[in-house]
XYZ file of N, CA and C in Angstrom:
735
model
N 32.828 265.777 209.318
C 32.551 266.267 207.948
C 31.991 267.677 208.025
N 32.484 268.578 207.168
C 31.993 269.947 207.176
C 30.708 270.042 206.388
N 30.118 271.222 206.387
C 28.844 271.431 205.682
C 29.040 272.322 204.466
N 30.237 272.333 203.898
C 30.501 273.136 202.709
C 29.599 272.703 201.563
N 29.003 273.690 200.912
C 28.075 273.402 199.822
C 28.825 273.305 198.499
N 28.104 272.854 197.487
C 28.681 272.761 196.154
C 29.059 274.145 195.664
N 30.102 274.282 194.874
C 30.524 275.584 194.372
C 29.434 276.233 193.548
N 29.390 277.573 193.607
C 28.333 278.302 192.904
C 28.462 278.150 191.405
N 29.690 277.997 190.924
C 29.883 277.831 189.488
C 31.063 276.910 189.246
N 31.145 276.371 188.074
C 32.235 275.468 187.760
C 31.956 274.053 188.221
N 32.780 273.151 187.720
C 32.595 271.740 188.030
C 33.325 271.389 189.317
N 32.655 270.705 190.275
C 33.313 270.313 191.525
C 34.527 269.439 191.237
N 35.568 269.601 192.048
C 36.801 268.854 191.850
C 37.012 267.855 192.978
N 37.985 266.951 192.770
C 38.338 265.997 193.819
C 38.813 266.722 195.076
N 39.544 267.827 194.898
C 40.033 268.579 196.051
C 38.887 269.126 196.888
N 37.850 269.629 196.226
C 36.695 270.157 196.954
C 35.958 269.049 197.701
N 35.813 267.887 197.043
C 35.184 266.758 197.723
C 36.008 266.348 198.937
N 37.339 266.351 198.779
C 38.219 265.965 199.883
C 38.083 266.924 201.061
N 37.971 268.232 200.788
C 37.811 269.209 201.875
C 36.504 268.987 202.616
N 35.435 268.724 201.867
C 34.133 268.505 202.492
C 34.144 267.238 203.344
N 34.797 266.185 202.844
C 34.833 264.910 203.561
C 35.856 264.908 204.688
N 36.828 265.828 204.624
C 37.871 265.839 205.636
C 38.879 264.729 205.450
N 39.105 264.331 204.188
C 40.064 263.264 203.883
C 41.005 263.759 202.795
N 41.963 262.921 202.436
C 42.912 263.298 201.388
C 42.302 263.137 200.003
N 42.911 263.834 199.042
C 42.468 263.704 197.657
C 42.637 262.269 197.174
N 43.718 261.610 197.608
C 43.977 260.231 197.193
C 42.863 259.297 197.656
N 42.348 259.534 198.877
C 41.259 258.694 199.382
C 39.998 258.878 198.544
N 39.699 260.130 198.186
C 38.536 260.392 197.336
C 38.695 259.687 195.995
N 39.897 259.774 195.419
C 40.151 259.132 194.126
C 39.938 257.634 194.206
N 40.399 257.016 195.283
C 40.240 255.565 195.427
C 38.776 255.172 195.545
N 37.997 255.977 196.259
C 36.567 255.685 196.400
C 35.855 255.855 195.064
N 36.123 256.960 194.387
C 35.461 257.257 193.122
C 35.779 256.204 192.072
N 37.006 255.678 192.119
C 37.422 254.684 191.123
C 37.081 253.259 191.522
N 36.321 253.107 192.622
C 35.803 251.795 192.982
C 36.799 250.864 193.632
N 37.880 251.379 194.194
C 38.854 250.513 194.849
C 38.281 249.991 196.169
N 38.537 248.712 196.434
C 37.959 248.072 197.619
C 38.757 248.335 198.887
N 40.014 248.771 198.757
C 40.886 248.923 199.931
C 40.716 250.293 200.585
N 39.484 250.617 200.925
C 39.187 251.874 201.613
C 38.383 251.560 202.861
N 38.766 252.170 203.966
C 38.039 251.959 205.218
C 36.558 252.319 205.031
N 35.639 251.458 205.458
C 34.206 251.731 205.258
C 33.762 253.084 205.811
N 34.339 253.510 206.939
C 33.948 254.796 207.517
C 34.362 255.942 206.604
N 35.594 255.862 206.069
C 36.049 256.900 205.149
C 35.255 256.873 203.847
N 34.919 255.671 203.370
C 34.122 255.559 202.151
C 32.777 256.273 202.321
N 32.158 256.089 203.468
C 30.865 256.732 203.715
C 31.005 258.246 203.725
N 32.085 258.769 204.336
C 32.315 260.214 204.356
C 32.479 260.757 202.932
N 33.238 260.029 202.125
C 33.465 260.476 200.753
C 32.166 260.439 199.961
N 31.385 259.384 200.104
C 30.123 259.277 199.363
C 29.163 260.391 199.759
N 29.146 260.752 201.037
C 28.314 261.866 201.481
C 28.802 263.178 200.877
N 30.124 263.346 200.805
C 30.687 264.567 200.237
C 30.417 264.657 198.742
N 30.471 263.524 198.040
C 30.159 263.498 196.609
C 28.727 263.973 196.378
N 27.810 263.505 197.232
C 26.406 263.927 197.115
C 26.256 265.406 197.421
N 26.925 265.874 198.481
C 26.797 267.268 198.900
C 27.349 268.235 197.851
N 28.439 267.855 197.202
C 29.058 268.737 196.209
C 28.528 268.525 194.802
N 27.747 267.454 194.636
C 27.230 267.074 193.318
C 28.388 266.823 192.351
N 29.403 266.146 192.866
C 30.582 265.830 192.066
C 30.257 264.729 191.061
N 30.697 264.931 189.829
C 30.542 263.931 188.776
C 31.934 263.591 188.254
N 32.344 262.314 188.331
C 33.693 261.952 187.873
C 33.901 262.272 186.395
N 35.097 262.712 186.075
C 35.486 262.932 184.684
C 35.766 261.573 184.067
N 34.941 261.171 183.100
C 35.064 259.826 182.536
C 36.413 259.608 181.859
N 36.897 260.619 181.168
C 38.165 260.455 180.458
C 39.308 260.235 181.451
N 39.326 261.059 182.505
C 40.386 260.911 183.499
C 40.251 259.592 184.245
N 39.027 259.221 184.565
C 38.810 257.978 185.282
C 39.232 256.780 184.440
N 38.997 256.866 183.137
C 39.380 255.772 182.264
C 40.888 255.573 182.243
N 41.635 256.687 182.320
C 43.089 256.590 182.352
C 43.569 255.873 183.614
N 42.860 256.088 184.724
C 43.262 255.487 185.993
C 42.843 254.020 186.065
N 41.597 253.741 185.694
C 41.043 252.398 185.873
C 41.290 251.478 184.686
N 41.556 252.063 183.496
C 41.683 251.239 182.294
C 40.346 250.771 181.772
N 39.248 251.359 182.259
C 37.905 250.980 181.813
C 37.206 252.186 181.196
N 36.287 251.904 180.274
C 35.500 252.968 179.657
C 34.106 253.068 180.255
N 33.709 252.074 181.046
C 32.351 252.002 181.598
C 31.306 252.018 180.484
N 31.598 251.324 179.406
C 30.623 251.184 178.327
C 30.782 249.810 177.690
N 29.652 249.258 177.255
C 29.625 247.986 176.541
C 28.910 248.229 175.216
N 29.533 247.877 174.114
C 28.960 248.126 172.793
C 27.916 247.065 172.462
N 26.720 247.520 172.110
C 25.675 246.637 171.613
C 25.700 246.716 170.096
N 26.078 245.626 169.445
C 26.265 245.622 167.993
C 25.145 244.814 167.341
N 24.445 245.439 166.406
C 23.424 244.752 165.612
C 24.049 244.408 164.277
N 24.201 243.127 164.024
C 24.875 242.677 162.800
C 23.859 242.062 161.853
N 23.525 242.802 160.816
C 22.594 242.316 159.802
C 22.731 243.197 158.576
N 22.427 242.668 157.390
C 22.511 243.487 156.178
C 21.519 244.638 156.229
N 21.887 245.751 155.609
C 20.951 246.868 155.510
C 19.753 246.454 154.672
N 18.515 246.831 155.085
C 17.339 246.503 154.272
C 17.355 247.276 152.965
N 16.732 246.704 151.968
C 16.632 247.391 150.680
C 15.845 248.686 150.847
N 16.195 249.758 150.074
C 15.504 251.046 150.225
C 14.001 250.952 150.046
N 13.537 250.038 149.184
C 12.106 249.925 148.919
C 11.461 248.795 149.708
N 12.182 248.286 150.733
C 11.619 247.182 151.517
C 10.433 247.678 152.324
N 9.387 246.876 152.479
C 8.239 247.276 153.276
C 8.648 247.543 154.715
N 7.913 248.425 155.380
C 8.176 248.724 156.774
C 7.785 247.549 157.655
N 8.432 247.500 158.825
C 8.115 246.432 159.765
C 6.637 246.482 160.123
N 6.000 245.334 160.100
C 4.598 245.277 160.465
C 3.674 245.463 159.287
N 4.204 245.886 158.139
C 3.377 246.089 156.975
C 2.969 244.782 156.341
N 1.959 244.833 155.522
C 1.476 243.623 154.875
C 2.520 243.083 153.920
N 2.700 241.789 153.947
C 3.594 241.146 153.003
C 5.058 241.235 153.343
N 5.417 241.616 154.587
C 6.828 241.689 154.966
C 7.359 240.276 155.131
N 8.331 239.868 154.333
C 8.861 238.502 154.461
C 9.536 238.314 155.807
N 9.501 237.117 156.352
C 10.169 236.860 157.613
C 11.651 237.200 157.526
N 12.140 237.914 158.546
C 13.553 238.255 158.612
C 13.926 239.502 157.842
N 12.980 240.084 157.061
C 13.312 241.243 156.252
C 13.067 242.559 156.975
N 12.291 242.530 158.064
C 11.994 243.767 158.764
C 13.183 244.256 159.558
N 14.108 243.370 159.929
C 15.296 243.796 160.640
C 15.188 243.595 162.129
N 16.357 243.377 162.745
C 16.389 243.124 164.180
C 15.911 244.324 164.979
N 16.185 245.543 164.492
C 15.783 246.736 165.234
C 14.269 246.845 165.344
N 13.523 246.290 164.375
C 12.067 246.335 164.407
C 11.465 245.137 165.118
N 12.298 244.178 165.488
C 11.811 242.972 166.156
C 11.520 243.282 167.623
N 10.343 242.895 168.138
C 10.030 243.149 169.551
C 11.068 242.550 170.503
N 11.716 241.475 170.078
C 12.740 240.862 170.937
C 13.901 241.822 171.158
N 14.202 242.669 170.157
C 15.304 243.615 170.301
C 15.028 244.584 171.448
N 13.810 245.102 171.487
C 13.460 246.032 172.553
C 13.565 245.399 173.932
N 13.114 244.157 174.036
C 13.184 243.469 175.325
C 14.631 243.167 175.701
N 15.459 242.876 174.698
C 16.872 242.628 174.963
C 17.553 243.890 175.491
N 17.298 245.022 174.833
C 17.897 246.280 175.274
C 17.416 246.642 176.673
N 16.124 246.451 176.932
C 15.588 246.747 178.255
C 16.292 245.920 179.328
N 16.495 244.635 179.058
C 17.180 243.783 180.012
C 18.611 244.222 180.252
N 19.317 244.596 179.182
C 20.696 245.063 179.325
C 20.763 246.352 180.134
N 19.853 247.281 179.869
C 19.861 248.555 180.595
C 19.550 248.365 182.075
N 18.686 247.415 182.387
C 18.364 247.156 183.793
C 19.581 246.673 184.571
N 20.475 245.962 183.884
C 21.690 245.463 184.542
C 22.795 246.514 184.522
N 23.018 247.125 183.361
C 24.125 248.066 183.227
C 23.848 249.415 183.870
N 22.595 249.905 183.764
C 22.265 251.243 184.239
C 22.675 251.513 185.674
N 22.231 250.687 186.634
C 22.599 250.942 188.031
C 24.105 250.884 188.290
N 24.847 250.273 187.395
C 26.305 250.176 187.550
C 27.037 251.284 186.813
N 26.278 252.213 186.232
C 26.907 253.327 185.537
C 27.554 252.965 184.218
N 27.126 251.856 183.604
C 27.706 251.410 182.342
C 26.823 251.871 181.181
N 27.433 252.556 180.216
C 26.710 253.023 179.041
C 26.582 251.898 178.016
N 25.576 252.031 177.121
C 25.314 250.994 176.126
C 25.194 251.628 174.742
N 26.310 252.050 174.127
C 26.235 252.587 172.770
C 25.852 251.500 171.768
N 24.990 251.857 170.814
C 24.495 250.900 169.820
C 25.153 251.167 168.475
N 25.658 250.104 167.842
C 26.255 250.214 166.516
C 25.583 249.222 165.576
N 25.510 249.598 164.294
C 24.922 248.720 163.289
C 25.996 248.339 162.286
N 26.202 247.046 162.083
C 27.202 246.569 161.131
C 26.483 245.861 159.994
N 26.166 246.608 158.944
C 25.370 246.050 157.865
C 26.156 245.574 156.667
N 27.421 245.987 156.554
C 28.236 245.551 155.424
C 29.701 245.554 155.853
N 30.576 245.237 154.927
C 31.999 245.116 155.275
C 32.592 246.446 155.715
N 32.193 247.544 155.073
C 32.700 248.849 155.494
C 32.307 249.149 156.937
N 31.052 248.871 157.261
C 30.578 249.126 158.625
C 31.299 248.226 159.628
N 31.555 246.983 159.226
C 32.281 246.074 160.125
C 33.702 246.573 160.377
N 34.348 247.055 159.336
C 35.721 247.559 159.483
C 35.748 248.787 160.385
N 34.784 249.684 160.201
C 34.734 250.878 161.061
C 34.496 250.485 162.514
N 33.601 249.521 162.713
C 33.296 249.078 164.069
C 34.531 248.473 164.739
N 35.233 247.600 164.020
C 36.418 246.962 164.591
C 37.496 247.998 164.896
N 37.617 249.021 164.050
C 38.571 250.090 164.319
C 38.189 250.880 165.561
N 36.897 251.162 165.694
C 36.387 251.902 166.857
C 36.649 251.127 168.146
N 36.333 249.837 168.127
C 36.546 249.018 169.315
C 38.034 248.861 169.602
N 38.843 248.785 168.539
C 40.272 248.631 168.722
C 40.931 249.840 169.352
N 40.266 250.989 169.312
C 40.800 252.206 169.918
C 40.451 252.316 171.401
N 39.817 251.265 171.934
C 39.552 251.240 173.368
C 38.326 251.999 173.815
N 37.282 252.058 172.962
C 36.079 252.820 173.318
C 35.054 251.993 174.092
N 35.307 250.714 174.325
C 34.347 249.870 175.038
C 35.099 248.811 175.833
N 34.423 248.314 176.864
C 35.010 247.267 177.704
C 34.557 245.878 177.279
N 33.540 245.791 176.434
C 33.020 244.511 175.989
C 32.013 244.717 174.889
N 31.529 243.602 174.317
C 30.603 243.662 173.184
C 29.469 242.662 173.392
N 28.243 243.124 173.136
C 27.080 242.238 173.028
C 26.663 242.260 171.566
N 26.619 241.090 170.939
C 26.340 241.010 169.495
C 25.022 240.307 169.240
N 24.179 240.916 168.405
C 22.943 240.274 167.976
C 22.601 240.742 166.569
N 21.870 239.924 165.794
C 21.633 238.507 166.064
C 22.815 237.685 165.574
N 22.963 236.485 166.105
C 24.063 235.612 165.683
C 23.647 234.877 164.418
N 23.834 235.528 163.265
C 23.407 234.939 161.998
C 24.358 233.839 161.547
N 23.827 232.915 160.788
C 24.653 231.864 160.211
C 25.644 232.474 159.225
N 26.914 232.156 159.398
C 27.925 232.656 158.490
C 28.317 234.105 158.702
N 27.920 234.717 159.796
C 28.252 236.111 160.050
C 29.755 236.225 160.326
N 30.523 236.926 159.478
C 31.972 237.010 159.692
C 32.342 237.808 160.928
N 31.426 238.626 161.418
C 31.744 239.476 162.562
C 31.923 238.660 163.844
N 31.225 237.523 163.935
C 31.319 236.705 165.144
C 32.755 236.259 165.378
N 33.350 235.671 164.356
C 34.719 235.159 164.499
C 35.719 236.284 164.679
N 35.515 237.399 163.983
C 36.465 238.506 164.084
C 36.434 239.146 165.463
N 35.259 239.260 166.053
C 35.167 239.784 167.412
C 35.705 238.780 168.417
N 35.451 237.498 168.154
C 35.928 236.459 169.069
C 37.452 236.435 169.139
N 38.127 236.805 168.031
C 39.587 236.836 168.018
C 40.145 238.086 168.685
N 39.296 239.072 168.925
C 39.762 240.332 169.487
C 39.971 240.267 170.991
N 40.434 241.368 171.566
C 40.763 241.382 172.990
C 39.575 241.607 173.920
N 38.431 242.027 173.366
C 37.303 242.383 174.226
C 36.424 241.179 174.530
N 35.886 241.104 175.750
C 34.903 240.051 176.055
C 33.698 240.181 175.130
N 33.187 239.039 174.664
C 32.082 239.020 173.694
C 31.003 238.062 174.164
N 29.751 238.516 174.083
C 28.599 237.671 174.386
C 27.611 237.792 173.224
N 27.115 236.657 172.747
C 26.132 236.655 171.670
C 24.725 236.540 172.236
N 23.793 237.203 171.568
C 22.373 237.016 171.867
C 21.875 235.978 170.878
N 21.733 234.744 171.316
C 21.396 233.629 170.435
C 22.593 232.726 170.266
N 22.322 231.455 170.006
C 23.389 230.473 169.869
C 24.154 230.694 168.571
N 25.492 230.670 168.624
C 26.262 230.842 167.384
C 25.996 229.703 166.413
N 25.913 230.044 165.126
C 25.566 229.047 164.120
C 26.764 228.201 163.718
N 27.967 228.719 163.852
C 29.146 227.985 163.425
C 29.821 227.257 164.567
N 31.106 226.974 164.353
C 31.872 226.213 165.340
C 32.630 227.121 166.296
N 32.389 228.437 166.236
C 33.094 229.373 167.100
C 32.628 229.179 168.540
N 33.577 229.073 169.450
C 33.252 228.898 170.866
C 33.172 230.267 171.524
N 31.957 230.759 171.694
C 31.731 232.089 172.259
C 30.600 231.995 173.277
N 30.718 232.665 174.412
C 29.593 232.679 175.364
C 28.341 233.269 174.718
N 27.193 232.691 175.006
C 25.957 233.201 174.422
C 24.801 233.030 175.409
N 23.747 233.800 175.163
C 22.511 233.703 175.934
C 21.396 233.385 174.950
N 20.662 232.314 175.192
C 19.625 231.899 174.241
C 18.513 231.157 174.968
N 17.381 231.103 174.327
C 16.255 230.336 174.846
C 16.481 228.845 174.595
N 15.782 228.022 175.340
C 15.797 226.579 175.098
C 14.819 226.313 173.959
N 15.333 226.369 172.729
C 14.470 226.272 171.547
C 13.787 224.911 171.453
N 14.494 223.857 171.800
C 13.894 222.526 171.732
C 12.701 222.429 172.680
N 12.861 222.979 173.884
C 11.751 222.957 174.844
C 10.549 223.723 174.300
N 10.811 224.802 173.548
C 9.713 225.553 172.947
C 8.948 224.713 171.942
N 9.676 223.934 171.134
C 9.008 223.038 170.185
C 8.198 221.974 170.884
N 8.725 221.454 171.996
C 7.999 220.442 172.770
C 6.696 221.021 173.315
N 6.776 222.232 173.872
C 5.578 222.861 174.439
C 4.520 223.107 173.362
N 4.968 223.541 172.173
C 4.017 223.798 171.090
C 3.307 222.513 170.679
N 4.073 221.427 170.548
C 3.470 220.150 170.154
C 2.515 219.648 171.225
N 2.923 219.746 172.487
C 2.061 219.268 173.570
C 0.763 220.063 173.641
N 0.838 221.354 173.338
C -0.372 222.182 173.350
C -1.355 221.709 172.278
N -0.845 221.496 171.062
C -1.721 221.059 169.977
C -2.275 219.666 170.245
N -1.440 218.777 170.764
C -1.911 217.437 171.089
C -2.961 217.487 172.192
N -2.764 218.392 173.129
C -3.737 218.535 174.204
C -5.088 219.040 173.730
N -5.080 219.765 172.605
C -6.333 220.255 172.018
C -7.028 219.186 171.179
N -6.380 218.026 171.051
C -6.979 216.930 170.290
C -6.536 216.854 168.851
N -5.510 217.623 168.461
C -5.033 217.560 167.078
C -4.382 216.202 166.827
N -4.800 215.536 165.767
C -4.251 214.213 165.458
C -3.078 214.292 164.486
N -3.003 215.366 163.706
C -1.888 215.520 162.759
C -1.364 216.961 162.834
N -0.699 217.310 163.938
C -0.165 218.676 164.070
C 0.967 218.922 163.087
N 1.103 220.150 162.653
C 2.134 220.514 161.675
C 3.059 221.577 162.261
N 4.276 221.613 161.764
C 5.243 222.620 162.180
C 5.883 223.232 160.947
N 6.017 224.549 160.943
C 6.688 225.276 159.863
C 7.958 225.885 160.446
N 9.095 225.596 159.841
C 10.368 226.134 160.313
C 11.104 226.784 159.156
N 12.251 227.377 159.477
C 13.086 227.963 158.448
C 13.821 226.884 157.679
N 14.584 227.284 156.660
C 15.312 226.306 155.846
C 16.343 225.553 156.686
N 16.483 224.242 156.496
C 17.431 223.462 157.294
C 18.887 223.708 156.927
N 19.139 224.155 155.705
C 20.501 224.403 155.255
C 20.538 225.687 154.446
N 21.738 226.148 154.124
C 21.890 227.341 153.314
C 22.070 228.585 154.156
N 22.082 229.748 153.477
C 22.361 231.013 154.160
C 21.277 231.387 155.160
N 20.056 230.901 154.958
C 18.980 231.241 155.877
C 18.807 230.263 157.014
N 19.678 229.246 157.086
C 19.549 228.235 158.134
C 19.802 228.851 159.507
N 19.021 228.419 160.481
C 19.126 228.938 161.835
C 19.054 227.763 162.803
N 20.033 227.616 163.702
C 19.977 226.514 164.657
C 18.696 226.501 165.478
N 18.144 227.687 165.767
C 16.915 227.758 166.552
C 15.766 227.077 165.817
N 15.703 227.274 164.487
C 14.640 226.633 163.702
C 14.749 225.113 163.808
N 15.973 224.619 163.655
C 16.170 223.163 163.683
C 15.807 222.597 165.055
N 16.206 223.277 166.115
C 15.949 222.762 167.460
C 14.460 222.765 167.781
N 13.765 223.847 167.416
C 12.320 223.894 167.671
C 11.604 222.804 166.874
N 11.998 222.672 165.588
C 11.378 221.645 164.754
C 11.628 220.248 165.280
N 12.862 219.986 165.747
C 13.196 218.660 166.265
C 12.399 218.360 167.534
N 12.284 219.359 168.415
C 11.502 219.154 169.641
C 10.047 218.880 169.335
N 9.504 219.588 168.341
C 8.111 219.396 167.940
C 7.907 217.995 167.369
N 8.749 217.612 166.405
C 8.559 216.330 165.730
C 8.766 215.145 166.675
N 9.768 215.237 167.550
C 10.017 214.141 168.488
C 8.848 213.961 169.447
N 8.263 215.076 169.875
C 7.131 214.984 170.799
C 5.913 214.370 170.119
N 5.672 214.778 168.873
C 4.553 214.205 168.119
C 4.767 212.702 167.949
N 5.993 212.317 167.621
C 6.282 210.893 167.422
C 6.120 210.111 168.716
N 6.554 210.709 169.841
C 6.433 210.031 171.141
C 4.983 209.776 171.521
N 4.085 210.644 171.027
C 2.671 210.478 171.345
C 1.940 209.621 170.293
N 2.684 209.158 169.300
C 2.086 208.296 168.296
C 1.176 209.018 167.341
N 1.316 210.346 167.262
C 0.471 211.104 166.323
C 1.213 211.304 165.018
N 0.476 211.511 163.966
C 1.088 211.713 162.655
C 1.277 213.174 162.381
N 2.480 213.558 161.941
C 2.738 214.961 161.629
C 2.291 215.280 160.207
N 1.637 216.411 160.055
C 1.166 216.826 158.745
C 2.322 217.339 157.905
């Protein structure tokens, strides 16, 4: 390998990386595009040359070769808050009205996604789908090949976007269990276990008539998580022979 430095001006090219590594341009292209059929010794030479030249792959050109965009769309699907709605954290904010973006769980979800995607060079563009116009724009954007997959949150009951994305060509993962009958991969907490733990904690403190408050069991505000937590709580109270308030 030679000791040629990065060019004084302009963007380093595959040809320059190839000269520094002492290999063909095709070999550099295969390494940069993540192909596995490259001799480990040559791969190491190319990786050293990429570092020495400070070469950065052209995403547009790479996408044409690999068929990937190296991005996953994070879609927040919820109605836009009313203009006069109280700010998140303010007094009197009704449950669910502050919005997913203001929910601490959203921040932790994004942090977890970035920890996985970041080291792999995958971008995480965020889109908000608050009404039908926004949903149509989003589906058009995704249909033009701007992402390799979609992470959707929150999975609201009756959300039309879940089924429409599920019918599309892109891999889809929901944050939270889907409320309908759509079969889609999802990541969610064990809500029933959470209800059990809450009941056991109160019973352990000596409460004889513990109470549980959940969301509505039916209707537009119904949430499977509410039902599962409530069921776990009530079953545990009943198993211990305590009366629920």
